[in-house]
Tab-separated table of C-alpha atoms in Angstrom:
chain	number	residue	atom	x	y	z
A	16	MET	CA	-9.376	28.358	-78.476
A	17	LYS	CA	-11.043	31.060	-76.470
A	18	LYS	CA	-12.315	28.684	-73.950
A	19	LEU	CA	-8.724	27.317	-73.558
A	20	MET	CA	-7.262	30.717	-73.073
A	21	HIS	CA	-9.730	31.600	-70.625
A	22	THR	CA	-9.131	28.426	-68.672
A	23	LEU	CA	-5.512	29.155	-68.807
A	24	CYS	CA	-5.829	32.741	-67.386
A	25	LEU	CA	-8.049	31.419	-64.595
A	26	SER	CA	-5.362	28.843	-63.592
A	27	THR	CA	-2.737	31.423	-63.824
A	28	ILE	CA	-4.668	33.680	-61.429
A	29	VAL	CA	-5.439	30.711	-59.017
A	30	VAL	CA	-1.714	29.655	-59.040
A	31	PHE	CA	-0.286	33.152	-58.293
A	32	GLY	CA	-3.103	33.659	-55.590
A	33	VAL	CA	-2.009	30.292	-53.793
A	34	ALA	CA	1.751	31.134	-54.060
A	35	HIS	CA	1.337	34.633	-52.755
A	36	ALA	CA	-0.737	33.267	-49.911
A	37	GLU	CA	1.911	30.797	-49.174
A	38	ARG	CA	4.697	33.137	-49.304
A	39	GLN	CA	2.832	35.572	-46.933
A	40	SER	CA	2.198	32.928	-44.434
A	41	GLN	CA	5.957	31.547	-44.344
A	42	TYR	CA	7.227	34.284	-42.190
A	43	GLY	CA	7.112	32.950	-38.764
A	44	GLY	CA	6.988	29.274	-37.250
A	45	PHE	CA	10.857	29.227	-37.065
A	46	SER	CA	12.756	28.154	-34.129
A	47	ALA	CA	16.416	27.025	-33.275
A	48	ASP	CA	15.622	23.710	-34.562
A	49	ASN	CA	15.164	24.891	-38.060
A	50	LEU	CA	17.442	27.457	-38.482
A	51	LYS	CA	18.541	26.171	-41.904
A	52	GLU	CA	14.917	26.515	-43.112
A	53	PHE	CA	14.682	30.054	-41.770
A	54	HIS	CA	17.971	31.143	-43.640
A	55	THR	CA	16.770	29.320	-46.956
A	56	TYR	CA	13.470	31.413	-46.572
A	57	LEU	CA	15.435	34.813	-45.948
A	58	ASN	CA	17.721	34.118	-48.826
A	59	GLY	CA	15.013	33.102	-51.348
A	60	LEU	CA	13.311	36.516	-51.018
A	61	LYS	CA	13.616	38.942	-53.902
A	62	ALA	CA	15.794	41.919	-52.738
A	63	ILE	CA	16.269	45.397	-54.306
A	64	LYS	CA	19.287	47.749	-53.964
A	65	VAL	CA	18.830	50.401	-51.180
A	66	GLU	CA	19.633	53.752	-52.833
A	67	ALA	CA	17.835	57.044	-53.122
A	68	THR	CA	15.951	56.096	-56.487
A	69	ASP	CA	12.474	55.878	-57.820
A	70	ASN	CA	12.876	52.144	-57.750
A	71	LEU	CA	13.182	52.162	-53.933
A	72	ARG	CA	10.392	54.728	-53.480
A	73	GLN	CA	8.057	52.622	-55.708
A	74	ALA	CA	8.780	49.489	-53.704
A	75	VAL	CA	8.066	51.381	-50.409
A	76	GLU	CA	4.847	52.702	-51.883
A	77	ALA	CA	3.859	49.174	-52.891
A	78	VAL	CA	4.034	47.913	-49.233
A	79	PRO	CA	0.476	47.085	-48.331
A	80	MET	CA	-1.436	48.810	-45.559
A	81	ASN	CA	-3.159	46.433	-43.030
A	82	LEU	CA	-5.493	48.755	-41.325
A	83	SER	CA	-7.634	47.836	-38.234
A	84	THR	CA	-8.268	51.466	-37.680
A	85	ALA	CA	-8.669	54.421	-39.851
A	86	ILE	CA	-5.758	56.832	-40.705
A	87	ASP	CA	-5.611	59.725	-43.025
A	88	LEU	CA	-3.441	60.385	-46.020
A	89	GLN	CA	-0.659	62.289	-44.034
A	90	GLN	CA	-0.414	59.551	-41.590
A	91	GLU	CA	0.030	56.825	-44.461
A	92	ALA	CA	2.439	59.185	-46.241
A	93	GLY	CA	4.389	59.692	-43.122
A	94	LEU	CA	4.801	55.873	-42.641
A	95	ARG	CA	6.029	55.438	-46.168
A	96	ASP	CA	8.459	58.257	-45.874
A	97	TRP	CA	9.741	57.046	-42.497
A	98	LEU	CA	10.724	53.685	-44.132
A	99	TYR	CA	12.260	55.153	-47.230
A	100	ASP	CA	14.364	57.606	-45.118
A	101	PHE	CA	15.436	55.004	-42.733
A	102	LEU	CA	16.663	52.798	-45.566
A	103	VAL	CA	18.229	55.519	-47.501
A	104	ALA	CA	20.010	57.147	-44.399
A	105	PHE	CA	22.039	54.172	-43.511
A	106	SER	CA	22.831	52.841	-47.118
A	107	ASP	CA	25.503	53.737	-49.599
A	108	SER	CA	23.210	56.567	-50.724
A	109	GLY	CA	23.165	58.030	-47.114
A	110	SER	CA	25.745	60.357	-45.271
A	111	ASP	CA	26.658	61.231	-41.813
A	112	SER	CA	24.213	64.168	-42.107
A	113	LEU	CA	21.253	62.222	-43.504
A	114	ALA	CA	21.832	59.681	-40.488
A	115	ALA	CA	21.915	62.567	-37.945
A	116	ALA	CA	18.711	64.039	-39.501
A	117	PHE	CA	16.981	60.678	-39.118
A	118	TYR	CA	18.012	60.327	-35.497
A	119	LEU	CA	16.566	63.719	-34.837
A	120	ARG	CA	13.310	63.578	-36.830
A	121	GLU	CA	11.241	63.657	-33.593
A	122	GLY	CA	13.113	66.621	-32.436
A	123	THR	CA	14.576	66.844	-28.835
A	124	ASP	CA	13.419	68.846	-25.795
A	125	ASP	CA	15.622	67.208	-23.205
A	126	PHE	CA	18.832	65.886	-24.651
A	127	ARG	CA	21.502	64.430	-22.227
A	128	ILE	CA	24.606	62.593	-22.828
A	129	GLU	CA	26.035	62.722	-19.448
A	130	LYS	CA	27.900	59.472	-19.799
A	131	VAL	CA	30.127	61.076	-22.396
A	132	GLY	CA	30.355	64.269	-20.641
A	133	TYR	CA	27.591	66.320	-22.242
A	134	LYS	CA	24.321	67.791	-20.845
A	135	MET	CA	22.083	69.614	-22.907
A	136	THR	CA	18.581	70.934	-21.963
A	137	LYS	CA	15.869	73.335	-23.664
A	138	LEU	CA	17.444	72.980	-27.104
A	139	PRO	CA	16.041	74.576	-30.207
A	140	ASN	CA	14.079	72.983	-32.807
A	141	LEU	CA	15.311	70.634	-35.439
A	142	GLU	CA	16.017	73.186	-38.133
A	143	ASN	CA	18.283	75.169	-35.874
A	144	LEU	CA	20.048	71.901	-34.770
A	145	LYS	CA	20.776	71.084	-38.361
A	146	GLN	CA	22.468	74.533	-38.628
A	147	GLY	CA	24.721	73.533	-35.721
A	148	GLY	CA	23.132	75.922	-33.121
A	149	ALA	CA	22.538	75.312	-29.561
A	150	SER	CA	21.355	77.236	-26.764
A	151	GLY	CA	19.893	76.292	-23.178
A	152	ASP	CA	20.692	76.154	-19.585
A	153	GLY	CA	22.825	72.875	-19.822
A	154	VAL	CA	26.406	72.715	-18.998
A	155	GLY	CA	28.910	71.743	-21.658
A	156	ILE	CA	26.401	72.237	-24.506
A	157	SER	CA	28.816	71.832	-27.333
A	158	PRO	CA	28.568	69.908	-29.718
A	159	ALA	CA	25.027	70.596	-30.703
A	160	PRO	CA	23.035	67.499	-31.088
A	161	PHE	CA	23.032	67.533	-34.771
A	162	SER	CA	26.883	67.649	-34.646
A	163	PHE	CA	27.051	65.089	-32.050
A	164	PHE	CA	24.821	62.594	-33.900
A	165	LYS	CA	26.840	63.171	-37.056
A	166	THR	CA	30.097	62.590	-35.572
A	167	MET	CA	29.004	59.603	-33.422
A	168	HIS	CA	27.521	57.872	-36.345
A	169	ARG	CA	30.793	58.070	-38.425
A	170	LEU	CA	32.689	56.756	-35.223
A	171	MET	CA	30.402	53.796	-34.955
A	172	LEU	CA	30.768	52.915	-38.626
A	173	ASP	CA	34.557	53.330	-38.442
A	174	GLY	CA	34.604	51.027	-35.321
A	175	LEU	CA	32.745	48.428	-37.185
A	176	GLU	CA	34.846	48.966	-40.357
A	177	ARG	CA	31.922	49.811	-42.468
A	178	ASP	CA	31.086	52.513	-44.730
A	179	TYR	CA	27.301	52.020	-44.452
A	180	TYR	CA	24.890	49.416	-43.131
A	181	PHE	CA	22.339	48.396	-45.724
A	182	ALA	CA	22.994	47.211	-49.140
A	183	ASN	CA	19.725	45.534	-50.266
A	184	VAL	CA	16.338	45.232	-48.783
A	185	SER	CA	13.556	42.666	-49.361
A	186	LEU	CA	9.862	44.062	-48.842
A	187	ASP	CA	8.162	41.155	-50.325
A	188	ASP	CA	6.583	39.953	-46.865
A	189	SER	CA	6.362	43.509	-45.406
A	190	GLU	CA	3.255	45.401	-44.539
A	191	PHE	CA	2.345	48.326	-42.393
A	192	ARG	CA	-0.016	46.819	-39.603
A	193	VAL	CA	-1.844	49.846	-38.124
A	194	PHE	CA	-4.094	49.577	-35.156
A	195	GLU	CA	-5.401	51.389	-32.137
A	196	LEU	CA	-4.186	50.192	-28.681
A	197	GLN	CA	-7.201	50.072	-26.359
A	198	GLU	CA	-5.960	47.274	-23.697
A	199	GLU	CA	-2.850	46.562	-21.780
A	200	TYR	CA	0.379	47.176	-23.927
A	201	GLU	CA	1.721	43.987	-25.430
A	202	SER	CA	5.342	44.310	-26.919
A	203	TYR	CA	5.972	43.686	-30.698
A	204	ILE	CA	9.046	41.611	-29.674
A	205	SER	CA	6.943	39.314	-27.513
A	206	GLU	CA	4.598	38.552	-30.373
A	207	ALA	CA	7.662	37.973	-32.630
A	208	HIS	CA	9.084	35.376	-30.276
A	209	ILE	CA	5.604	33.625	-29.984
A	210	ARG	CA	5.210	33.492	-33.856
A	211	GLY	CA	8.888	32.222	-34.248
A	212	MET	CA	9.948	35.348	-36.343
A	213	VAL	CA	13.456	35.660	-34.632
A	214	PRO	CA	14.625	32.214	-33.835
A	215	SER	CA	18.333	33.437	-33.348
A	216	GLY	CA	17.683	35.845	-30.761
A	217	THR	CA	17.589	39.780	-30.965
A	218	ILE	CA	19.153	42.953	-30.551
A	219	GLU	CA	16.852	45.506	-28.993
A	220	PHE	CA	16.350	49.156	-29.047
A	221	THR	CA	14.127	50.922	-26.495
A	222	PHE	CA	12.640	54.324	-26.679
A	223	LYS	CA	11.068	56.862	-24.268
A	224	ARG	CA	7.813	56.601	-26.315
A	225	ARG	CA	7.009	53.119	-25.063
A	226	ARG	CA	6.655	54.470	-21.483
A	227	GLU	CA	4.123	57.142	-22.942
A	228	VAL	CA	2.129	54.482	-24.590
A	229	GLU	CA	1.974	52.566	-21.491
A	230	LYS	CA	0.821	55.315	-19.541
A	231	ALA	CA	-1.746	56.492	-22.148
A	232	VAL	CA	-3.380	53.047	-22.199
A	233	GLN	CA	-3.838	53.243	-18.305
A	234	VAL	CA	-5.869	56.366	-18.753
A	235	ASP	CA	-7.757	55.299	-21.612
A	236	GLU	CA	-6.030	57.646	-24.171
A	237	LYS	CA	-6.301	56.683	-27.780
A	238	VAL	CA	-3.026	55.548	-29.225
A	239	VAL	CA	-2.531	54.741	-32.854
A	240	LEU	CA	0.405	52.266	-33.521
A	241	ALA	CA	2.088	50.673	-36.659
A	242	ASP	CA	4.226	47.614	-36.867
A	243	VAL	CA	6.430	47.030	-39.840
A	244	MET	CA	9.012	44.305	-40.731
A	245	PHE	CA	11.579	44.173	-43.601
A	246	ILE	CA	14.525	42.067	-44.503
A	247	ILE	CA	17.971	43.716	-44.597
A	248	GLU	CA	20.977	42.394	-46.616
A	249	ASP	CA	24.625	43.160	-45.730
A	250	SER	CA	27.058	44.728	-48.140
A	251	GLU	CA	29.411	42.769	-50.119
A	252	GLU	CA	32.248	44.685	-49.098
A	253	THR	CA	31.639	43.361	-45.312
A	254	ALA	CA	30.372	40.102	-46.296
A	255	GLY	CA	32.239	37.096	-44.819
A	256	SER	CA	33.190	33.879	-46.802
A	257	GLU	CA	29.553	32.821	-47.127
A	258	GLY	CA	28.589	35.956	-48.691
A	259	PRO	CA	26.095	38.741	-47.622
A	260	ILE	CA	23.927	38.004	-44.642
A	261	ARG	CA	20.144	38.796	-44.535
A	262	THR	CA	18.355	39.564	-41.342
A	263	PRO	CA	14.837	40.727	-40.436
A	264	PHE	CA	14.226	44.212	-38.927
A	265	PHE	CA	11.174	45.186	-36.695
A	266	PHE	CA	9.872	48.555	-35.901
A	267	ARG	CA	6.774	49.749	-33.935
A	268	LEU	CA	5.868	53.418	-34.363
A	269	MET	CA	3.162	55.568	-32.792
A	270	TRP	CA	1.342	58.544	-34.203
A	271	ASP	CA	1.980	61.858	-32.410
A	272	ASP	CA	-0.736	64.261	-33.065
A	273	GLN	CA	1.093	67.333	-31.897
A	274	GLN	CA	4.064	66.698	-33.944
A	275	ALA	CA	2.090	65.086	-36.787
A	276	THR	CA	4.769	62.613	-37.186
A	277	TRP	CA	5.391	58.807	-36.416
A	278	CYS	CA	7.650	58.288	-33.482
A	279	HIS	CA	9.742	55.294	-32.500
A	280	VAL	CA	8.308	53.021	-29.711
A	281	GLU	CA	10.119	49.664	-30.085
A	282	ALA	CA	12.669	48.319	-32.507
A	283	PHE	CA	14.567	45.079	-32.677
A	284	SER	CA	16.496	42.994	-35.158
A	285	SER	CA	17.730	39.294	-35.426
A	286	LYS	CA	21.276	39.283	-34.134
A	287	GLU	CA	22.724	37.815	-37.428
A	288	MET	CA	24.562	41.118	-37.944
A	289	THR	CA	25.896	43.773	-35.811
A	290	TYR	CA	24.354	47.212	-36.170
A	291	ILE	CA	24.739	49.860	-33.611
A	292	PHE	CA	22.237	52.815	-33.691
A	293	LEU	CA	21.849	56.165	-31.623
A	294	LEU	CA	18.103	55.926	-31.692
A	295	GLY	CA	17.710	55.061	-27.888
A	296	LEU	CA	19.466	58.469	-26.980
A	297	ILE	CA	16.482	60.609	-27.922
């Protein structure tokens, strides 16, 4: 009997290991020719509700770290905090203020919105911005950036007839892939297209940090980057007749030693759903 139980336990471990390996390797290899398979895969993933709870925090903490360069505990915690904060800020648990705080998490030292009639320079730090203060040598420096992002976030949601963006998230095939950039910069989106991770096209967000990374590589500066992908599910309230849609989201971050935080370099999503973010304004 003991021998039988031992055999059964070993079989269970082997089967789980194979299933896990297969699941992890499924993400990719999709194209316009197998979109049905792509959506079947997305819809088959386990998802959890995005809300400011221990359940979401534990799921984020469980996302594995795939390290090809060493990082310290502060950097690891920063990655997990970034993902948790991003998800919550744009969920039903979020708010216009949380969204604005997320947009301004890297701070701003040269904020210009000339296209909508604002020009702001040499603004105070993030904590002062959160209190609505503004100072500088710009013209028309009202509203302060925090107020601007808070208002614009609400206007975008209203324009899309949404109360929030994210209802559920799947982190089943997610990992934080951390590496040191030493050669010519190769974009995350290029890799995703080559691997067939976004067969239906992309919506792209670009950030000034990408230019910094590209320049740093040219002068042999050390740059630590982190890539992460996760699957977002739309809310029931905005779902069509076929139900909530799932779409992958991709972010590339870089570690900023001076600010001691992870900063946005690149972001894109499958264009299954319409999201409008203000991330590119910083």
